[in-house]
Coordinates of C-alpha atoms in Angstrom, one line a residue:
M2 CA -4.2 16.8 33.6
T3 CA -0.5 16.7 34.4
N4 CA 2.1 14.6 32.6
H5 CA 2.1 11.5 34.7
L6 CA 5.5 10.1 34.3
A7 CA 6.9 13.8 34.2
A8 CA 5.4 14.2 37.5
A9 CA 6.5 10.9 39.0
L10 CA 9.9 11.3 37.9
G11 CA 10.0 14.9 39.4
L12 CA 10.9 16.8 36.2
D13 CA 9.2 20.1 37.5
D14 CA 10.7 19.7 41.1
A15 CA 12.1 23.3 41.8
A16 CA 13.1 22.5 45.2
R17 CA 16.0 20.4 44.0
H18 CA 16.9 22.3 40.7
D19 CA 20.3 23.2 42.2
R20 CA 21.2 19.6 43.3
R21 CA 23.4 17.6 41.0
F22 CA 22.0 14.8 38.8
A23 CA 24.8 13.5 37.2
T24 CA 28.7 13.6 36.9
L25 CA 29.8 13.1 33.1
E26 CA 33.2 11.9 31.9
D27 CA 33.9 15.0 30.1
G28 CA 34.0 17.0 33.3
R29 CA 30.8 18.2 33.2
D30 CA 28.3 18.3 36.4
Y31 CA 24.4 17.9 35.2
T32 CA 22.1 19.6 37.8
F33 CA 18.4 18.8 38.1
G34 CA 17.7 22.4 36.9
A35 CA 19.8 21.4 33.7
V36 CA 17.6 18.3 33.2
D37 CA 14.5 20.3 33.8
D38 CA 15.9 23.0 31.1
V39 CA 17.3 20.7 28.6
S40 CA 14.6 18.4 28.5
S41 CA 12.0 21.2 28.1
R42 CA 14.1 22.4 25.1
F43 CA 14.1 19.1 23.5
A44 CA 10.3 18.7 23.8
T45 CA 10.1 22.4 22.3
A46 CA 12.2 21.2 19.5
L47 CA 10.2 18.1 18.8
I48 CA 7.0 20.0 18.6
A49 CA 8.4 22.6 16.4
L50 CA 9.4 19.7 14.1
G51 CA 5.9 18.5 13.8
V52 CA 5.7 15.8 16.7
K53 CA 2.3 15.7 18.3
P54 CA 1.0 13.7 21.5
G55 CA 1.0 10.4 20.7
D56 CA 3.4 10.3 17.7
R57 CA 6.3 7.8 18.1
V58 CA 9.9 9.2 18.2
A59 CA 12.6 6.4 17.0
V60 CA 16.0 6.8 18.4
Q61 CA 19.0 4.9 17.4
V62 CA 22.0 7.0 18.8
E63 CA 25.1 6.5 21.0
K64 CA 24.6 6.8 24.7
S65 CA 25.0 10.5 26.2
I66 CA 23.5 12.6 28.7
E67 CA 21.8 14.4 26.0
A68 CA 20.1 11.2 24.7
L69 CA 18.7 10.5 27.9
M70 CA 17.4 14.5 27.7
L71 CA 15.7 13.4 24.4
Y72 CA 14.0 10.7 26.1
L73 CA 12.5 13.1 28.7
G74 CA 11.7 15.7 26.2
T75 CA 9.8 13.1 24.5
I76 CA 7.8 12.2 27.1
R77 CA 7.2 15.9 28.0
A78 CA 6.1 16.6 24.5
G79 CA 3.3 13.9 25.1
A80 CA 4.9 11.6 22.6
V81 CA 6.0 7.8 22.5
F82 CA 9.8 7.0 22.8
L83 CA 11.1 4.5 20.8
P84 CA 14.6 3.4 21.7
L85 CA 16.6 1.1 19.2
N86 CA 19.8 -0.7 20.1
T87 CA 22.7 0.7 18.5
A88 CA 23.7 -2.7 17.0
Y89 CA 20.8 -2.9 14.9
T90 CA 21.3 -3.0 11.2
P91 CA 19.6 -0.7 8.8
T92 CA 17.2 -3.7 7.5
E93 CA 16.5 -4.2 11.3
V94 CA 15.8 -0.7 11.7
A95 CA 13.8 -0.4 8.7
F96 CA 11.5 -3.1 10.3
F97 CA 10.8 -1.4 13.3
V98 CA 10.3 1.8 11.6
E99 CA 8.2 0.6 9.0
D100 CA 5.9 -0.9 11.7
A101 CA 5.9 1.6 14.5
E102 CA 5.5 4.4 12.0
P103 CA 7.3 7.3 13.8
A104 CA 6.8 10.8 12.9
L105 CA 10.8 11.4 14.0
L106 CA 13.9 9.2 13.4
V107 CA 16.7 10.1 15.2
C108 CA 19.9 8.6 14.4
D109 CA 23.7 8.8 14.6
P110 CA 25.1 11.2 11.9
S111 CA 27.2 8.1 10.7
R112 CA 23.9 6.1 9.9
A113 CA 22.2 9.1 8.4
E114 CA 23.0 7.9 4.6
A115 CA 21.8 4.5 5.2
L116 CA 19.0 5.3 6.9
A117 CA 17.6 8.0 4.9
P118 CA 15.9 5.9 2.4
V119 CA 14.1 4.1 5.4
A120 CA 12.7 7.5 6.6
A121 CA 11.6 8.4 3.2
K122 CA 9.9 5.1 2.6
T123 CA 7.7 5.6 5.8
G124 CA 7.4 9.4 5.7
A125 CA 9.4 9.9 8.9
R126 CA 11.3 13.0 9.2
L127 CA 15.0 12.1 9.8
E128 CA 17.5 14.0 12.1
T129 CA 21.0 13.3 13.2
M130 CA 22.2 13.5 16.7
G131 CA 25.9 12.9 17.7
V132 CA 27.4 12.8 21.3
W133 CA 27.7 16.6 22.0
A134 CA 30.9 16.7 24.0
A135 CA 32.8 14.5 21.7
D136 CA 35.8 16.6 20.4
G137 CA 35.5 17.1 16.8
A138 CA 32.5 14.8 16.4
D139 CA 29.8 15.8 14.2
H140 CA 26.9 16.7 16.6
G141 CA 24.0 16.3 14.3
S142 CA 21.2 18.4 12.7
L143 CA 18.8 18.0 15.8
F144 CA 20.9 20.1 17.8
A145 CA 19.9 22.9 15.5
H146 CA 16.6 22.7 16.4
V147 CA 16.9 22.9 20.1
P148 CA 16.2 26.3 21.4
Q149 CA 19.0 28.1 23.8
T150 CA 16.2 28.9 26.2
A151 CA 12.5 27.5 26.5
A152 CA 9.7 27.9 28.7
P153 CA 9.0 24.6 30.5
V154 CA 7.2 22.4 28.3
T155 CA 4.8 19.5 29.8
A156 CA 2.0 18.3 27.7
P157 CA -0.9 16.6 29.5
R158 CA -0.7 12.9 29.7
G159 CA -2.8 10.6 31.8
P160 CA -1.7 7.2 33.6
D161 CA -2.9 5.1 30.5
D162 CA -1.3 7.3 27.8
L163 CA 1.4 5.5 26.1
A164 CA 5.0 6.7 26.9
A165 CA 7.2 4.2 25.5
I166 CA 7.3 1.0 22.7
L167 CA 10.0 -1.2 23.3
Y168 CA 10.7 -4.2 20.8
T169 CA 11.2 -7.7 21.8
S170 CA 14.4 -9.4 20.7
G171 CA 12.7 -11.4 18.3
T172 CA 14.7 -14.4 18.9
T173 CA 12.0 -16.9 18.0
G174 CA 10.3 -14.9 15.3
R175 CA 9.2 -11.5 14.5
S176 CA 9.8 -8.6 17.2
K177 CA 6.8 -7.2 18.7
G178 CA 6.3 -3.8 20.1
A179 CA 5.4 -3.7 23.6
M180 CA 3.2 -0.8 24.5
L181 CA 4.1 0.8 28.1
S182 CA 1.9 3.5 29.5
H183 CA 3.0 6.6 31.7
D184 CA 1.6 4.6 34.8
N185 CA 3.6 1.1 33.8
L186 CA 6.8 3.0 34.1
A187 CA 5.9 5.4 36.9
S188 CA 4.5 2.6 39.2
N189 CA 7.6 0.6 38.5
A190 CA 9.9 3.6 39.5
R191 CA 8.2 4.1 42.7
V192 CA 8.3 0.7 44.0
L193 CA 11.9 0.3 43.0
V194 CA 12.7 3.2 45.0
E195 CA 11.0 1.7 48.0
T196 CA 12.2 -1.8 47.5
W197 CA 15.7 -0.9 46.8
R198 CA 15.7 2.0 49.3
F199 CA 16.9 4.6 47.1
T200 CA 17.2 8.0 48.5
A201 CA 18.5 11.5 47.4
D202 CA 22.1 10.7 49.1
D203 CA 22.2 7.7 46.4
R204 CA 25.2 8.0 43.9
L205 CA 24.4 5.3 41.0
I206 CA 27.1 4.0 38.6
H207 CA 25.2 4.2 35.5
A208 CA 27.3 2.1 32.6
L209 CA 24.4 0.4 31.2
P210 CA 22.8 1.0 27.6
I211 CA 19.9 3.2 27.3
Y212 CA 18.0 1.6 24.7
H213 CA 16.9 -1.3 27.2
T214 CA 14.5 -1.2 30.0
H215 CA 17.4 -1.9 32.4
G216 CA 19.5 1.1 31.8
L217 CA 16.6 3.6 30.5
F218 CA 13.5 2.8 32.7
V219 CA 15.2 1.0 35.8
A220 CA 18.3 2.8 36.7
S221 CA 17.7 6.4 35.1
N222 CA 13.9 6.3 36.1
V223 CA 14.6 5.2 39.9
T224 CA 17.5 7.6 40.1
L225 CA 15.2 10.6 38.8
A226 CA 12.4 9.5 41.1
A227 CA 14.4 9.2 44.2
G228 CA 16.2 12.5 43.7
G229 CA 19.5 10.9 43.5
E230 CA 22.8 11.0 41.3
L231 CA 24.2 9.3 38.3
I232 CA 27.9 8.7 37.7
W233 CA 27.5 8.4 34.1
M234 CA 29.5 6.5 32.0
A235 CA 29.2 5.9 28.0
K236 CA 30.1 2.3 28.4
F237 CA 31.1 -0.4 30.9
A238 CA 34.7 -0.8 31.5
P239 CA 36.0 -2.6 34.5
A240 CA 38.7 -0.1 35.8
P241 CA 36.7 3.1 35.6
V242 CA 33.7 1.1 37.5
I243 CA 36.0 0.2 40.2
A244 CA 37.5 3.6 40.4
A245 CA 34.0 5.3 41.0
M246 CA 33.1 2.9 43.7
G247 CA 34.7 4.6 46.3
G248 CA 32.3 7.7 45.7
A249 CA 29.2 5.7 44.8
T250 CA 26.6 3.9 46.5
A251 CA 25.0 1.7 43.9
L252 CA 25.5 -0.2 40.6
M253 CA 23.1 -1.8 38.2
G254 CA 24.6 -4.3 35.9
V255 CA 24.2 -7.4 33.7
P256 CA 26.1 -10.4 35.0
T257 CA 28.6 -10.0 32.7
F258 CA 29.6 -6.6 34.6
Y259 CA 30.2 -9.0 37.6
T260 CA 32.3 -11.7 36.2
R261 CA 34.6 -9.1 34.5
L262 CA 34.8 -7.1 37.7
L263 CA 35.8 -10.1 39.7
A264 CA 38.8 -10.6 37.3
E265 CA 40.1 -7.3 38.4
E266 CA 42.8 -7.3 41.1
G267 CA 41.5 -3.9 42.4
L268 CA 38.2 -5.1 43.6
T269 CA 38.6 -5.4 47.3
P270 CA 36.3 -4.6 50.2
E271 CA 38.0 -1.6 50.9
V272 CA 37.1 -0.1 47.4
C273 CA 33.2 -1.1 48.1
R274 CA 33.3 0.7 51.5
S275 CA 30.8 3.2 50.3
M276 CA 28.5 0.8 48.3
R277 CA 25.4 -0.6 49.7
L278 CA 23.8 -2.2 46.8
F279 CA 24.7 -4.0 43.7
V280 CA 21.8 -5.3 41.5
A281 CA 22.1 -7.7 38.9
G282 CA 19.6 -8.6 36.1
S283 CA 18.9 -9.2 32.2
A284 CA 20.1 -12.6 32.4
P285 CA 20.6 -15.2 34.8
L286 CA 23.5 -14.9 37.3
L287 CA 25.7 -17.9 38.3
A288 CA 25.4 -19.2 41.7
E289 CA 29.2 -19.4 41.7
T290 CA 29.3 -15.7 40.6
H291 CA 27.4 -14.6 43.5
R292 CA 29.4 -16.7 45.9
Q293 CA 32.5 -15.1 44.4
W294 CA 31.4 -11.7 44.8
Q295 CA 30.4 -11.9 48.5
A296 CA 33.6 -13.5 49.3
R297 CA 35.5 -10.8 47.3
T298 CA 33.7 -7.9 48.6
G299 CA 31.5 -8.6 51.3
H300 CA 28.4 -7.6 49.6
A301 CA 25.7 -10.1 48.2
I302 CA 24.3 -9.0 44.5
L303 CA 20.7 -8.6 44.6
E304 CA 19.3 -10.4 41.9
R305 CA 16.0 -9.6 40.1
Y306 CA 13.5 -10.4 37.5
G307 CA 12.1 -8.5 34.6
M308 CA 11.2 -8.1 31.1
T309 CA 10.4 -5.9 28.1
E310 CA 6.4 -6.3 28.8
A311 CA 6.4 -5.6 32.5
S312 CA 9.5 -4.0 33.4
M313 CA 10.6 -5.3 36.9
I314 CA 8.5 -8.0 38.3
T315 CA 10.4 -9.7 41.4
S316 CA 13.5 -8.7 43.6
N317 CA 15.4 -10.5 46.1
P318 CA 14.8 -8.7 49.4
Y319 CA 17.1 -5.7 50.3
G320 CA 17.1 -6.5 53.9
G321 CA 16.5 -10.1 53.8
E322 CA 18.4 -13.2 52.5
R323 CA 19.6 -13.0 49.0
R324 CA 19.2 -16.3 47.8
A325 CA 21.8 -17.4 44.9
G326 CA 19.7 -19.0 41.9
T327 CA 16.7 -17.3 42.8
V328 CA 15.0 -13.7 41.8
G329 CA 13.1 -13.0 45.1
F330 CA 9.6 -12.3 45.6
P331 CA 7.1 -10.4 43.8
L332 CA 7.2 -6.4 44.2
A333 CA 4.6 -4.7 45.9
G334 CA 1.3 -4.6 44.0
V335 CA 2.6 -7.6 41.5
S336 CA 0.9 -10.8 41.6
L337 CA 2.8 -13.8 40.2
K338 CA 1.5 -17.3 39.7
V339 CA 2.9 -20.9 38.2
T340 CA 0.5 -22.5 35.9
D341 CA 0.4 -25.4 33.6
P342 CA 1.6 -24.4 30.5
E343 CA -1.0 -26.5 28.6
S344 CA -4.4 -25.8 30.8
G345 CA -3.4 -22.7 32.3
A346 CA -4.3 -24.0 35.9
D347 CA -2.7 -23.0 38.9
L348 CA 0.4 -25.3 40.0
A349 CA 1.2 -26.3 43.4
Q350 CA 4.2 -24.6 45.3
G351 CA 7.5 -26.3 43.9
E352 CA 5.9 -27.5 40.8
I353 CA 7.4 -25.9 37.6
G354 CA 5.2 -24.3 35.1
M355 CA 4.8 -21.2 33.1
I356 CA 5.0 -17.7 35.1
R357 CA 2.4 -15.2 34.9
V358 CA 2.2 -11.7 36.1
K359 CA -0.4 -9.3 36.8
G360 CA 0.2 -5.5 38.1
P361 CA 0.2 -2.0 37.1
N362 CA 3.7 -2.6 35.4
V363 CA 2.2 -5.0 33.0
F364 CA 2.3 -3.7 29.5
R365 CA -1.1 -2.6 27.3
G366 CA -0.2 -4.9 24.5
Y367 CA 1.7 -5.5 21.4
W368 CA 1.6 -2.7 19.0
K369 CA -0.7 -3.7 16.1
L370 CA -0.8 -7.2 17.0
P371 CA -4.4 -7.5 18.8
E372 CA -4.5 -11.3 18.3
K373 CA -0.8 -11.7 19.7
T374 CA -2.0 -9.5 22.6
A375 CA -4.8 -11.7 23.2
E376 CA -3.0 -14.8 23.3
E377 CA -0.8 -13.5 25.8
L378 CA -2.3 -10.9 27.9
S379 CA -5.7 -12.0 29.4
T380 CA -8.9 -9.5 29.9
D381 CA -8.3 -9.7 33.5
G382 CA -4.7 -8.7 33.2
W383 CA -2.5 -11.7 33.7
F384 CA 0.3 -11.9 31.3
I385 CA 2.1 -14.9 30.0
T386 CA 5.5 -14.2 30.5
G387 CA 6.9 -17.3 28.4
D388 CA 9.4 -18.1 31.2
L389 CA 9.3 -21.5 33.0
G390 CA 9.7 -21.2 37.0
L391 CA 8.7 -22.4 40.2
I392 CA 8.0 -21.0 43.8
D393 CA 9.9 -22.6 46.4
D394 CA 9.4 -23.4 49.9
R395 CA 10.2 -20.2 51.4
G396 CA 8.2 -18.2 48.7
Y397 CA 11.4 -17.4 46.2
V398 CA 10.9 -17.4 42.6
Q399 CA 13.3 -19.5 40.5
I400 CA 13.3 -19.1 37.0
V401 CA 14.1 -22.6 35.0
G402 CA 14.1 -21.1 31.4
R403 CA 12.1 -19.7 28.7
G404 CA 9.2 -21.9 27.4
K405 CA 10.6 -21.9 24.0
D406 CA 13.9 -23.7 25.5
L407 CA 12.2 -26.8 27.1
I408 CA 13.5 -29.6 25.9
I409 CA 11.1 -32.7 25.1
S410 CA 13.3 -35.9 25.3
G411 CA 11.7 -39.3 25.0
G412 CA 8.3 -37.9 26.0
F413 CA 10.0 -36.4 28.8
N414 CA 10.1 -32.7 29.8
V415 CA 13.8 -31.6 30.5
Y416 CA 14.5 -28.1 31.8
P417 CA 17.8 -26.6 30.7
K418 CA 18.5 -24.6 33.9
E419 CA 18.4 -27.8 36.1
V420 CA 21.1 -29.5 33.7
E421 CA 23.3 -26.4 33.5
S422 CA 23.1 -25.7 37.4
E423 CA 24.8 -29.5 37.9
I424 CA 27.3 -28.9 34.9
D425 CA 28.1 -25.4 36.3
R426 CA 28.9 -27.0 39.7
L427 CA 31.8 -29.1 38.4
P428 CA 35.3 -28.3 38.7
G429 CA 36.9 -26.8 35.5
V430 CA 33.5 -25.3 34.0
V431 CA 33.0 -21.5 33.8
E432 CA 29.4 -22.0 32.4
S433 CA 27.1 -23.9 30.3
A434 CA 24.3 -24.0 28.2
V435 CA 21.8 -27.0 27.6
I436 CA 19.7 -27.2 24.3
G437 CA 17.8 -29.7 22.6
V438 CA 18.3 -30.7 19.0
P439 CA 16.4 -32.9 16.5
H440 CA 17.2 -36.4 17.4
P441 CA 16.1 -39.5 15.1
D442 CA 14.8 -41.8 18.5
F443 CA 14.3 -39.3 21.2
G444 CA 12.4 -36.5 19.1
E445 CA 15.2 -34.2 20.8
G446 CA 18.6 -35.0 22.2
V447 CA 20.1 -33.1 25.2
V448 CA 23.2 -31.4 24.2
A449 CA 25.5 -29.3 26.6
V450 CA 27.7 -26.6 25.1
V451 CA 30.3 -26.2 27.8
V452 CA 33.0 -23.5 28.6
P453 CA 35.9 -24.8 30.4
E454 CA 38.5 -23.0 32.4
D455 CA 41.7 -22.2 30.7
G456 CA 43.8 -25.5 30.8
A457 CA 40.9 -27.5 31.8
A458 CA 40.5 -30.7 30.1
R459 CA 38.1 -31.0 27.1
E460 CA 36.8 -34.4 27.8
A461 CA 33.0 -35.3 27.7
E462 CA 33.1 -38.2 30.2
A463 CA 34.4 -35.5 32.6
I464 CA 31.0 -33.6 32.3
I465 CA 28.8 -36.8 31.6
A466 CA 30.0 -39.0 34.5
P467 CA 29.4 -37.0 37.6
L468 CA 25.9 -36.2 36.4
S469 CA 25.1 -40.2 36.6
D470 CA 23.8 -40.0 40.3
R471 CA 22.5 -36.5 40.1
L472 CA 20.3 -36.5 37.1
A473 CA 17.8 -38.7 35.6
K474 CA 19.3 -40.6 32.6
F475 CA 16.8 -38.7 30.1
K476 CA 18.1 -35.5 31.4
Q477 CA 21.8 -36.3 30.9
P478 CA 23.4 -34.6 27.9
K479 CA 23.7 -37.0 25.1
R480 CA 26.5 -35.1 23.5
V481 CA 28.9 -32.6 25.4
I482 CA 30.4 -29.7 22.9
F483 CA 33.1 -27.6 24.3
A484 CA 33.1 -23.8 23.3
D485 CA 35.6 -20.7 24.1
T486 CA 32.6 -18.6 24.7
L487 CA 28.6 -18.6 24.3
P488 CA 27.0 -16.3 22.2
R489 CA 25.1 -13.6 23.5
N490 CA 23.0 -10.6 23.1
T491 CA 24.1 -7.0 23.9
M492 CA 22.3 -7.3 27.5
G493 CA 24.4 -10.6 28.2
K494 CA 21.8 -13.1 27.5
V495 CA 22.6 -16.7 26.1
Q496 CA 21.3 -16.9 22.3
K497 CA 20.3 -20.4 22.5
K498 CA 18.5 -20.0 19.3
A499 CA 21.7 -19.6 17.5
L500 CA 23.1 -22.6 19.4
R501 CA 20.0 -24.8 18.1
E502 CA 20.8 -23.5 14.6
T503 CA 24.5 -24.6 14.8
H504 CA 24.1 -27.9 16.1
A505 CA 21.0 -28.7 14.5
A506 CA 22.4 -31.5 12.4
L507 CA 24.2 -33.2 15.3
F508 CA 22.4 -36.1 15.5
T509 CA 21.1 -36.5 12.0
D510 CA 24.2 -36.2 10.0

């Protein structure tokens, strides 16, 4: 038996060893041969530290090429990679470690003191890992266990063996560990290489974090599978990204990347002359951002839809129309349907309902939560995503919002995305978030939180009046609140739970 994911990513492909895999900010070039060598050395270190196939390796470290090699080394050792957001507090990390019971916890040296009690409580071995090339930085204890040389290490793992556990954000309750198999990740990488036409000639600007599906499994895995190259950036900043575009072919980012790049005078069609693909995901892309980007650069952003439990699910077409406000079509091998949220019955085209998906990308269930798994993942493989959406008259999928964000006002269903789309079209509006909060008469009252443009008037009537002939009365906001920004998580998703909590007493005080 081979190591299914390692084989799919070409980690043992000697034919490409001399080719460049990554250009680093510190001036280093990283070849595919280095990827093979260093990831094997990390695998050797993990095995020496007692990590066995199937063991979890929890990692909360800053982004670096060595951190990516630790992920690949974990896969090669047959273990299960558990990336943790660098913004998580020790209390949050304690929950994940106690739940996942990793054999090894790797953290940044600055976090070691706070996390030592967490590791001790669970029996996990604690090692530290800094950024190797940072001048004067504490490189951490893990590097001391990584040998200078090592024979290739690739533990046998099959398609159904676990490769990673990623915890959901937990915005509506306890975070759940989504179990992702070798084939979940391998199949998704393969189909995205085909869908987005990645080849060995591509140079992808990688400015995403690597504790999340988008940066770790999409950007990195797709580039490895295609044999392409990464332009590696520790974090996103508009000026370096624009500077890199002249020698790049692709960029993957969250909507915030694109809005910040649009604010730069240096973004021109000439700068984008070698670029062939701009991908957006992890949060909804405003239609206005889509239009502005095309006008400024001559390129249409390709928006896709994915989630922790299923990696990428749909994509706008590479060669066809990329429709603003949609996430395109199901990927090859993936099935998608829209169903009644209560009965589960299939709905007709154009009707809004719960999105369910099925395919080789769909996870194996939630770690140690069999009842929750049974609720959301049917025995025949259909996963209830929790997202509300529709399939339009041309087959494009539109995401309307999360099921938990559905507003029921006076017995009528209000889909926030529909209201937000109308508000976002109004002059003087940057963006909006529509929420439902307790209302003494209607059960829930529709509230719009609006971010105005600089200098625009902050008058509720300027928002409400234009909606009177566009939306039914029950959909119209009963209150408009103006804000300088909307609360977001690290991947750019608006945190509506936080907004609902902030404004919970709006109609009841």
